[in-house]
Tab-separated table of C-alpha atoms in Angstrom:
chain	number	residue	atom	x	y	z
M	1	UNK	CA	60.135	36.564	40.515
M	2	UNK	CA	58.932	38.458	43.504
M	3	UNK	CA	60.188	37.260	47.216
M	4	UNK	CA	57.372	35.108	47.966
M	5	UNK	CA	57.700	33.052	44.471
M	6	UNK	CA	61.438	32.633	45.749
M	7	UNK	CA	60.729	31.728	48.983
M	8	UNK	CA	58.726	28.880	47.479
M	9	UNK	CA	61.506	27.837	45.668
M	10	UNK	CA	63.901	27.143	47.679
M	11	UNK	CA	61.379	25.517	50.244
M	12	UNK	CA	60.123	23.023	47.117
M	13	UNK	CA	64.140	22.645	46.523
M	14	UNK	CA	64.947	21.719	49.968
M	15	UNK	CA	62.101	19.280	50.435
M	16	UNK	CA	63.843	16.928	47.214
M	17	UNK	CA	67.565	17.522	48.302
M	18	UNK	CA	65.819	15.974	51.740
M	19	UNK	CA	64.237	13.027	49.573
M	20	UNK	CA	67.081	12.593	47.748
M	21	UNK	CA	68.923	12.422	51.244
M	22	UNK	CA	66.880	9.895	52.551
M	23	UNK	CA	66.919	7.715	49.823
M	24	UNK	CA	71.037	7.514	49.602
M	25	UNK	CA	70.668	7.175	53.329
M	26	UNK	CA	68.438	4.155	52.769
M	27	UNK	CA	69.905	1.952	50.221
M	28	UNK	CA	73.394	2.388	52.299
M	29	UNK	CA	71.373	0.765	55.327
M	30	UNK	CA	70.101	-1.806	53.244
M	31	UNK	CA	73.831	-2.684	51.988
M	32	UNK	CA	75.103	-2.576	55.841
M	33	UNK	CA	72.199	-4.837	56.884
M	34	UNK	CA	73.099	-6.835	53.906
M	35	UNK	CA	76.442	-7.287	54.185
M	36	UNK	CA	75.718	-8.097	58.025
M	37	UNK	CA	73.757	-10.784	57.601
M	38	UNK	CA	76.456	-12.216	55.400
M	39	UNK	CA	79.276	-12.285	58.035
M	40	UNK	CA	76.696	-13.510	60.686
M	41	UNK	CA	76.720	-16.368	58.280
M	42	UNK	CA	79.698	-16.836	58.163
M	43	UNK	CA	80.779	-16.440	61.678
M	44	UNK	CA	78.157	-18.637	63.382
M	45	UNK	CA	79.344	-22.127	64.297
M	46	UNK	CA	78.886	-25.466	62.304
M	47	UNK	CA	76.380	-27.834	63.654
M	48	UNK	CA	76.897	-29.016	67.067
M	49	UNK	CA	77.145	-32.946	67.194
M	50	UNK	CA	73.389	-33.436	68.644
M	51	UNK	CA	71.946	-35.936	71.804
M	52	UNK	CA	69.625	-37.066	68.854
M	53	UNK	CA	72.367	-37.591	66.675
M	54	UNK	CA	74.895	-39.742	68.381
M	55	UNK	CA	72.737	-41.918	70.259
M	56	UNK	CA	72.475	-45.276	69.375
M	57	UNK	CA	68.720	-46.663	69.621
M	58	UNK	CA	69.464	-50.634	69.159
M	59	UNK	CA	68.686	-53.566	67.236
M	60	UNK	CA	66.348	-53.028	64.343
M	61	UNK	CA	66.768	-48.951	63.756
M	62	UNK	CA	68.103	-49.532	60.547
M	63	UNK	CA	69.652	-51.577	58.072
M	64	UNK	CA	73.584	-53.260	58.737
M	65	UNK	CA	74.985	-51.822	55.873
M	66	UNK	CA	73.746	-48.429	54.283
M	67	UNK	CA	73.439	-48.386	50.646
M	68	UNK	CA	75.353	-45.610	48.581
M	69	UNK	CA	74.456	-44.614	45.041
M	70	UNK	CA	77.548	-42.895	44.061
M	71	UNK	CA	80.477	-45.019	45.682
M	72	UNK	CA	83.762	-45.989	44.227
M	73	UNK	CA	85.633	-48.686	46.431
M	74	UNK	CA	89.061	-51.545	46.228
M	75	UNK	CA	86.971	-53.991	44.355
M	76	UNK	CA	88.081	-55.666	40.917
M	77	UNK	CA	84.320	-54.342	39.548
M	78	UNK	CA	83.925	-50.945	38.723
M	79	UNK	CA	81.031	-48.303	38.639
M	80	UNK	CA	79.413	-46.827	41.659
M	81	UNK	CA	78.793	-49.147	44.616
M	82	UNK	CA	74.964	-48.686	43.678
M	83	UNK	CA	75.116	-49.850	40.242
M	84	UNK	CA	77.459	-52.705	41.505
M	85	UNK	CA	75.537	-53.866	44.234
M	86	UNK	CA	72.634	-53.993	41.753
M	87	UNK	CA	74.399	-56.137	39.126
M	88	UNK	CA	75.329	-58.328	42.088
M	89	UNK	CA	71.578	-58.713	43.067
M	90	UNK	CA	70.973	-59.683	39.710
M	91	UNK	CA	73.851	-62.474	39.149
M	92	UNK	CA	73.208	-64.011	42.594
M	93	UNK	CA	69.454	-64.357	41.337
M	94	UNK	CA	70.462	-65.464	38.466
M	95	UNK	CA	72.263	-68.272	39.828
M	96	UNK	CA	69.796	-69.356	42.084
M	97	UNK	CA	67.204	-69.603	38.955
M	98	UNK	CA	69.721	-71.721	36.910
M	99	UNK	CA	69.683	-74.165	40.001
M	100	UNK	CA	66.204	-74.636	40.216
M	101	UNK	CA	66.048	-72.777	43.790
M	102	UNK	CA	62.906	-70.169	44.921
M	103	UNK	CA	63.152	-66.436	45.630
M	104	UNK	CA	63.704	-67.210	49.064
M	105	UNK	CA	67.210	-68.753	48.503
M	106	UNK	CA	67.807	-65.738	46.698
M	107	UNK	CA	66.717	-63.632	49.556
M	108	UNK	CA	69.027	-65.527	51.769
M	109	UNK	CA	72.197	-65.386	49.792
M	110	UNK	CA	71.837	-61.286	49.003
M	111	UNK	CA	71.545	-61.085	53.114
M	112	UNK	CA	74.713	-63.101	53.454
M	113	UNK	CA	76.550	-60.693	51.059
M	114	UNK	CA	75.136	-57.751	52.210
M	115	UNK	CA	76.747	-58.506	55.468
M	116	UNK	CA	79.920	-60.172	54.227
M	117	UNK	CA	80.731	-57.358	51.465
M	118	UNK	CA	77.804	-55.118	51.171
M	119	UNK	CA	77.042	-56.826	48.322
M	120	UNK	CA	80.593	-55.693	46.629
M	121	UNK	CA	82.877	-58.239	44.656
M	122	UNK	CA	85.891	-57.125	47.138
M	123	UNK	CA	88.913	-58.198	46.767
M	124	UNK	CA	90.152	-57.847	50.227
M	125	UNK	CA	89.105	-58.819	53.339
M	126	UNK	CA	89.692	-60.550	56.884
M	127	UNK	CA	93.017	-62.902	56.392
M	128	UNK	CA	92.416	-64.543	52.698
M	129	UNK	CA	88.422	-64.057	52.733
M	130	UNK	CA	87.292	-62.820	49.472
M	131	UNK	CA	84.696	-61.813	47.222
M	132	UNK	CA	80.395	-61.140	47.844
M	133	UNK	CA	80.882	-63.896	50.451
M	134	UNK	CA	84.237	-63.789	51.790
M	135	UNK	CA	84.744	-67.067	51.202
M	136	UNK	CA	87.893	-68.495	51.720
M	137	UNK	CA	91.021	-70.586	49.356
M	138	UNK	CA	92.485	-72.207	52.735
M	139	UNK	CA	88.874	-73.424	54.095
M	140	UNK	CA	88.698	-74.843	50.358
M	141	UNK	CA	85.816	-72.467	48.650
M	142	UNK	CA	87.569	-72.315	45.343
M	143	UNK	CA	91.065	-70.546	44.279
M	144	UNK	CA	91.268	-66.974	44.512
M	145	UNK	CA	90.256	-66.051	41.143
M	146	UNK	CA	87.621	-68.652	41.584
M	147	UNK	CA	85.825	-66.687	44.837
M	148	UNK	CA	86.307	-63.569	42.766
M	149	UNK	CA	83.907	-64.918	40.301
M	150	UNK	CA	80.329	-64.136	41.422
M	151	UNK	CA	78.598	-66.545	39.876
M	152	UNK	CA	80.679	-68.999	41.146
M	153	UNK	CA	80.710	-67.662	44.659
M	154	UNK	CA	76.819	-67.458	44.184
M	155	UNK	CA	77.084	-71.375	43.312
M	156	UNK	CA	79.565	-72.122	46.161
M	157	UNK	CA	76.797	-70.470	48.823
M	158	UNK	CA	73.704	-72.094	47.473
M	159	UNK	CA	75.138	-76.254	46.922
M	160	UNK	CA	78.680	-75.696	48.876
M	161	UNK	CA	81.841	-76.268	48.137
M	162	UNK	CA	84.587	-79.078	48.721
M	163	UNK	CA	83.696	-79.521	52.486
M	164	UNK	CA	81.618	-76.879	52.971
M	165	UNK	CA	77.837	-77.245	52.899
M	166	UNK	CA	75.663	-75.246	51.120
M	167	UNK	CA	72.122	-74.185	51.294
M	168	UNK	CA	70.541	-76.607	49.582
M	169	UNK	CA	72.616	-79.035	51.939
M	170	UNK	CA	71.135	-77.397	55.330
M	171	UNK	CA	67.908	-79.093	56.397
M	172	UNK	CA	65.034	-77.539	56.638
M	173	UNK	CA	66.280	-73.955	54.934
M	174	UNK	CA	63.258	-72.912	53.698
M	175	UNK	CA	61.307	-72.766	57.105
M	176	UNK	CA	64.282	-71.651	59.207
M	177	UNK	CA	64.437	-67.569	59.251
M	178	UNK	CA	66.510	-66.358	56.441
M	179	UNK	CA	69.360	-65.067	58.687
M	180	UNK	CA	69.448	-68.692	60.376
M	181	UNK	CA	69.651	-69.929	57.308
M	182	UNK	CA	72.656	-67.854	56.210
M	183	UNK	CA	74.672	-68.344	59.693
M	184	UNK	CA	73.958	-72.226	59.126
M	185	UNK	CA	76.229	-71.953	55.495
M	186	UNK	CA	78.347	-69.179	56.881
M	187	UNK	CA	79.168	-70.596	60.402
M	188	UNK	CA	80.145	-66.866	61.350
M	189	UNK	CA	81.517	-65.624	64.643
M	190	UNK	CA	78.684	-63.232	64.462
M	191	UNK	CA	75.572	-64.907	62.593
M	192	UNK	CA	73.093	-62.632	64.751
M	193	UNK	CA	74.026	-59.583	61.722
M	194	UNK	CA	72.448	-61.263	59.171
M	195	UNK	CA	69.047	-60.876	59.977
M	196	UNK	CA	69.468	-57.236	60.115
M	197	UNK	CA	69.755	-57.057	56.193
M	198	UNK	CA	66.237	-58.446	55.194
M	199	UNK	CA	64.479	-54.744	54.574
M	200	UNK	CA	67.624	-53.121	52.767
M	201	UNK	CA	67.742	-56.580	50.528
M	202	UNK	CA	63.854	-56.702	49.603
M	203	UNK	CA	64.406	-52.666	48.385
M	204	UNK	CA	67.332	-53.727	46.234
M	205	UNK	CA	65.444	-56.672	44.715
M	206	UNK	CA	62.476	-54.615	43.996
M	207	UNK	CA	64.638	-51.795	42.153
M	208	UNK	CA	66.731	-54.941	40.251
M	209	UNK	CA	63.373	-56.449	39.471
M	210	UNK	CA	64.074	-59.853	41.126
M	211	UNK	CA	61.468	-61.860	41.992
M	212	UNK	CA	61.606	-63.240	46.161
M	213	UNK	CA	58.844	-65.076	45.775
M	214	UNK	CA	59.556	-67.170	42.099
M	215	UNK	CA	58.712	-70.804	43.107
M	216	UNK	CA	61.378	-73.630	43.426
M	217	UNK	CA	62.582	-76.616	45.153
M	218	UNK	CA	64.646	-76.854	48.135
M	219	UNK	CA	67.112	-78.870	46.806
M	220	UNK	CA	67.132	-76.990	43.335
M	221	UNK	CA	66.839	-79.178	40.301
M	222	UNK	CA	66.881	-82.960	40.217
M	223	UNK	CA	69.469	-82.815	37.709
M	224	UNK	CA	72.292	-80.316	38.419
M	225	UNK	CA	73.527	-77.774	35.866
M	226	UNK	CA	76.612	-78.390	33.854
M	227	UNK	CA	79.543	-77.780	36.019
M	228	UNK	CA	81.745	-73.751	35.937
M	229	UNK	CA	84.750	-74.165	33.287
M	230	UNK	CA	85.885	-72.803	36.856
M	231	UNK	CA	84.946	-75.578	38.916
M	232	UNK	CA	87.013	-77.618	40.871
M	233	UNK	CA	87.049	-81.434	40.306
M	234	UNK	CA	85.285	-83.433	42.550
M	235	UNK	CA	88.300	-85.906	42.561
M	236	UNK	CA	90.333	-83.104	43.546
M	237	UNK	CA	88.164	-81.670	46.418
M	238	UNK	CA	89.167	-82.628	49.742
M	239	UNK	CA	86.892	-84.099	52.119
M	240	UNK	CA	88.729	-83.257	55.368
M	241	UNK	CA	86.445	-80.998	58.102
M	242	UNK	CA	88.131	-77.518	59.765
M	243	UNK	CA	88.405	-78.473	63.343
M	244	UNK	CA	85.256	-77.666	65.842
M	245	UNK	CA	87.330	-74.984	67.820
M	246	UNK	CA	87.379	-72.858	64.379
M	247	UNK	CA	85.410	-70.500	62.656
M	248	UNK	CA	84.806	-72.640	59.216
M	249	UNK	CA	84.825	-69.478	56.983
M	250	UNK	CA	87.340	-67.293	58.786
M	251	UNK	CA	89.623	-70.322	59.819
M	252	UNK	CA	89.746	-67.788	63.110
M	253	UNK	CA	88.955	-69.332	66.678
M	254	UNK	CA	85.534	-67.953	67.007
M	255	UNK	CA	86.297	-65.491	69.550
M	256	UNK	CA	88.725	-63.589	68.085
M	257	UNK	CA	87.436	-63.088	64.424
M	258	UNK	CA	88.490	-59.308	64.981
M	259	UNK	CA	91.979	-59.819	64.954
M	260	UNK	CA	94.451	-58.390	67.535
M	261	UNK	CA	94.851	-54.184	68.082
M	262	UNK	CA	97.928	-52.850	68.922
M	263	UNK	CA	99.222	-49.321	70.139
M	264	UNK	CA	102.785	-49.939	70.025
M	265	UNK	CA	102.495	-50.350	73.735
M	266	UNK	CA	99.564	-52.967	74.354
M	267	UNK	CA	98.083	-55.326	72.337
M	268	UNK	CA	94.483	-56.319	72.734
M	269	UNK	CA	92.331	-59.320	71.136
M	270	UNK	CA	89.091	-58.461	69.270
M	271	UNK	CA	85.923	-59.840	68.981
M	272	UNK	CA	84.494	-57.218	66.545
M	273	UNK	CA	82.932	-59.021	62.527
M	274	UNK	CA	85.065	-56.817	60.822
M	275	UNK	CA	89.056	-56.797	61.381
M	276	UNK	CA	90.828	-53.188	62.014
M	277	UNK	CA	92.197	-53.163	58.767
M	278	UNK	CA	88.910	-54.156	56.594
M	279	UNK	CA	86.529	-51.838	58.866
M	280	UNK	CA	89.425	-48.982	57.726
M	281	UNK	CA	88.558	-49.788	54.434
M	282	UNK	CA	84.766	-49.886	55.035
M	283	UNK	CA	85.045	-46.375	56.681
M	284	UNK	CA	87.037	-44.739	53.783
M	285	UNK	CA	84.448	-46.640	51.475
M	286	UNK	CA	81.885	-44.865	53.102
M	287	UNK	CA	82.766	-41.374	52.980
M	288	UNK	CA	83.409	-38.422	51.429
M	289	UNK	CA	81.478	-38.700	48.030
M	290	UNK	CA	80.350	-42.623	48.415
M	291	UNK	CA	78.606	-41.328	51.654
M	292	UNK	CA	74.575	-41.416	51.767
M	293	UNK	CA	73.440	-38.614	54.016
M	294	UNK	CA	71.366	-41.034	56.382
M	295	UNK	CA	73.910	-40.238	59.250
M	296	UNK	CA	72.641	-36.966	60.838
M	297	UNK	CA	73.888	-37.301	64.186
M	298	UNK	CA	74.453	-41.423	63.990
M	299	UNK	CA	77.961	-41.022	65.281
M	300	UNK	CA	77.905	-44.036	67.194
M	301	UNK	CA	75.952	-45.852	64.881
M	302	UNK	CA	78.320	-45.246	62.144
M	303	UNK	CA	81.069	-46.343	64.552
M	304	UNK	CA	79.836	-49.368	65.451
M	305	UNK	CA	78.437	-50.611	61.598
M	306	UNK	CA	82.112	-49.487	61.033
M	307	UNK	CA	83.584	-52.614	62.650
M	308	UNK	CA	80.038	-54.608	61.729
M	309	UNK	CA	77.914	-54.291	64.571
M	310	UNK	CA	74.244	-53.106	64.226
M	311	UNK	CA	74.443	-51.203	66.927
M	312	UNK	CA	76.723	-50.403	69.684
M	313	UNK	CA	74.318	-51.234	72.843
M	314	UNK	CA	75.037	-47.528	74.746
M	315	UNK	CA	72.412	-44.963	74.277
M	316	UNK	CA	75.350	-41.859	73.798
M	317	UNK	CA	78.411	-41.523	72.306
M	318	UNK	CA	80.471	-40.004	75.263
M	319	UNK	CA	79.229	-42.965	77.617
M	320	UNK	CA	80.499	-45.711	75.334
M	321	UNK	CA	84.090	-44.366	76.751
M	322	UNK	CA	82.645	-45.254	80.353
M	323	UNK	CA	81.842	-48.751	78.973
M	324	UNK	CA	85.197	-49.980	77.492
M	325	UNK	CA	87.554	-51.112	80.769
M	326	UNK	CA	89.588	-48.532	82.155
M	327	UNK	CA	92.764	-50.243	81.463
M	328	UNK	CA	91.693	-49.118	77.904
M	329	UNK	CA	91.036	-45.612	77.998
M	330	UNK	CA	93.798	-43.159	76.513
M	331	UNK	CA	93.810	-39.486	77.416
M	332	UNK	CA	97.017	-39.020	75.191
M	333	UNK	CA	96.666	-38.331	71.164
M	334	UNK	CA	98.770	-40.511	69.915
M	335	UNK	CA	95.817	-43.520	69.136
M	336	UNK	CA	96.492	-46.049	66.363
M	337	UNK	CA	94.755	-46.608	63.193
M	338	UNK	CA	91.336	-48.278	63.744
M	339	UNK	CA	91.162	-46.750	67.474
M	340	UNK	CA	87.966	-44.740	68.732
M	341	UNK	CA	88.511	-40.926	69.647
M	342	UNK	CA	85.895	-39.199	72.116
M	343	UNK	CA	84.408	-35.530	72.338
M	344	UNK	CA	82.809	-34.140	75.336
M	345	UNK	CA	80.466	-31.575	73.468
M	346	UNK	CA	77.655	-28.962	74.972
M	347	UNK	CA	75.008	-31.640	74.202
M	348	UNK	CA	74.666	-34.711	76.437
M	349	UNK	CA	75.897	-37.359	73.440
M	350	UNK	CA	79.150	-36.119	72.860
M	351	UNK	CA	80.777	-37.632	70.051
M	352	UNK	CA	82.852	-41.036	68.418
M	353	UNK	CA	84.860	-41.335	65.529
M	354	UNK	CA	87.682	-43.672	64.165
M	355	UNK	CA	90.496	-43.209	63.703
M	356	UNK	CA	91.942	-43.456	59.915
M	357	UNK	CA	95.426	-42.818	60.665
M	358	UNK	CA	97.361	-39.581	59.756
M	359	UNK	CA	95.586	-37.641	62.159
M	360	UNK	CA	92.502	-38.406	60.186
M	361	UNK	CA	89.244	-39.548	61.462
M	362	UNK	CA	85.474	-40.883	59.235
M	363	UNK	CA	83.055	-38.344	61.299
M	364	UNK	CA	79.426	-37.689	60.723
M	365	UNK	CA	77.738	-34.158	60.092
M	366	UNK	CA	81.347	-32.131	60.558
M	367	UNK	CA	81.451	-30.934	56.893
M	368	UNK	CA	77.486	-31.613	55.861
M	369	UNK	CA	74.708	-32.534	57.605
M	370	UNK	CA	74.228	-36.560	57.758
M	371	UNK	CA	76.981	-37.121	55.665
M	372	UNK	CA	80.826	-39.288	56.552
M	373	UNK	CA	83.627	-36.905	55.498
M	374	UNK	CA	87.355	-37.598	56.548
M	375	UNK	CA	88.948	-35.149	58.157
M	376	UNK	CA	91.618	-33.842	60.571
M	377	UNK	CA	90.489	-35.151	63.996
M	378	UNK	CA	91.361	-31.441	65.523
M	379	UNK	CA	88.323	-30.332	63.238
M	380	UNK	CA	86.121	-31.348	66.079
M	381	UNK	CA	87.802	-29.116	68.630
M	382	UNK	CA	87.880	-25.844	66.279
M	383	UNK	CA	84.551	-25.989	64.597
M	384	UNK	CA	82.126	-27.525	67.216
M	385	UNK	CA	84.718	-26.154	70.557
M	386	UNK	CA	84.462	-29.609	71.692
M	387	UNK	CA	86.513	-31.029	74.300
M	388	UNK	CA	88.759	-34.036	73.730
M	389	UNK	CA	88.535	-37.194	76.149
M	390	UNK	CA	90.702	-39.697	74.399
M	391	UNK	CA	90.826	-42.783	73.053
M	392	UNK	CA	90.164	-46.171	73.372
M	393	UNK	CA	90.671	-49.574	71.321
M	394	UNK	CA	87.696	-50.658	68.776
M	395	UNK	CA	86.366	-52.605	71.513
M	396	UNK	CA	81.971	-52.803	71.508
M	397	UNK	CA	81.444	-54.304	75.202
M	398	UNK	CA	77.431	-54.158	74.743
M	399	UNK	CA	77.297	-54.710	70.788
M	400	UNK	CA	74.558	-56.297	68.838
């Protein structure tokens, strides 16, 4: 080989070491940009609680009571909330068809439980209120393990029970709007939440196959059926009326269904559907894996349903702090179970959540998008660098 072939050589040579250069060079690049993009991942910050998402945009936005497909809660049934709410749907109609009534009694008595229970044979609840429609013993619906029974709760709502009327027993039911209806058997504190139930109730019908519109007297059948092996004896039943001052089916004065909050300082009367302890239970119900991921950014709607409103009546989260009396408003974090804790966050909403005890909160969107998760309340601080404002009682000045 002569000194030009050689020359050649080592030119052709150095030209593939270059190549070969260039392609170690690249794929370690691609690694570092890989591997880059991972801990940017990592690193960047969890959803920020959003103006859109804790605002609260009134009556009518949605349903009172979401409904969960995969939710275990305290009830003597078991099986997912879905699948019990369901077979609920399906014995209340059920009932209503032995009696001779139409689909719109039906209707009326799944809106009543969706707001009482959400639709769930419970077997807890404000005082000695039980079962789909938190009837209860002392205001002489039936014995415990009577109310318990659905389908004799079912029977209790639609043609009453000792003194308390029924539907069949309110005049002119069928033309009255179905939430009237309900508030005229219920006698609730609150009988505007009712109403709010209709759309969520017609969806569960459909999906049960239960007919809304099956035709039927108002008064059910001329002849009633054969009386519940369950049944109380009419020459046991009392005839003697709850006085006017009460709540018939809490045996509460009206204005204070809620119950009394305390701090271990204060105490405050409530006027909220749902007592402190039963709207802990509805939170815990709620969350984790029972939760439906319809809450993206609801904070204070979530809040408010908590303790049974339909809506808290403040457009952001941080301003319902402003509304509740200032004699109220804790800066401290010592709040009690049931209490509502407040975030100052870089979006105009801020953010609510209550208070589970155990420096544990039910928050929206802190773990997954639109979904309840319980968690430490600090979480809030560390993950979205939110402020803390404090805390106030469950107290809903503009609730609806």
């Amino acid at each position: 080989m002569d000194q030009q072939q050689m020359t050649q050589a080592a030119i052709q040579a150095s030209g593939l070491a270059k190549k070969g250069l260039q392609i170690k060079f690249g794929v370690v690049a691609l690694a570092l940009f890989l591997i880059g993009l991972i801990l940017l991942g990592l690193m960047a910050p969890g959803p920020q609680a959003s103006a859109a998402g804790c605002e609260d945009t009134g009556p009518g936005t949605d349903s009172a009571a979401p409904v969960s497909r995969s939710v275990r809660t305290a009830t003597k049934s078991k099986g997912s909330i879905h699948d019990q709410q369901i077979a609920n749907v399906k014995t209340i109609d059920k009932v209503a068809r032995s009696l001779g009534l139409p689909g719109r009694a039906t209707l009326i008595a799944l809106m009543t439980a969706m707001q009482e229970s959400s639709l769930i044979n419970l077997d807890h609840g404000d005082g000695d209120s039980r079962g789909l429609f938190q009837q209860r013993p002392s205001a002489k619906w039936g014995t415990t393990k009577q109310i318990m029974d659905p389908t004799f709760a079912a029977e209790s709502f639609f043609t009453g029970r000792g003194p308390n009327k029924g539907l069949v027993d309110i005049k002119h039911w069928m033309t009255m709007q179905p939430g009237d209806a309900a508030q005229a058997v219920q006698k609730s504190a609150h009988g505007g939440l009712y109403a709010g139930h209709q759309s969520t109730i017609k969806g569960l019908a459909k999906e049960a196959k239960v007919d809304l519109h099956q035709p039927g007297k108002a008064t059910g059948k001329d002849k009633p059926e054969k009386a519940s092996k369950t049944d109380t004896p009419a020459s046991k039943q009392t005839t003697r009326c709850p006085g006017p001052t009460k709540d018939a089916r809490t045996g509460n004065n009206r204005h204070d269904a809620g119950g009394t909050f305390r701090d271990g300082h204060q105490s405050w009367t409530l006027h909220n559907p749902r007592s402190v302890k039963a709207a802990i239970s509805w939170a815990k119900a709620h969350a984790g894996a029972n939760s439906t991921k319809q809450w993206g950014g609801w904070c204070l709607k979530f809040v408010a349903q908590v303790y049974g409103w339909t809506q808290a009546g403040v457009n952001y989260a941080i301003d319902h702090y402003t509304v509740v009396p200032k004699n109220m408003r804790h800066t401290d974090r010592h709040p009690a179970p049931g209490a509502l804790m407040y975030w100052s966050t870089n979006h105009r909403a801020g953010h609510i959540a209550v208070y589970l005890g155990g420096g544990k909160i039910a928050s929206n969107d802190i773990l997954r998008p639109g979904a309840i998760d319980i968690v430490d309340a600090k979480l809030i601080e560390t993950k979205w660098s939110a402020t803390y404002r404090g805390w106030t009682p469950p107290v809903f000045p503009r609730a609806g």
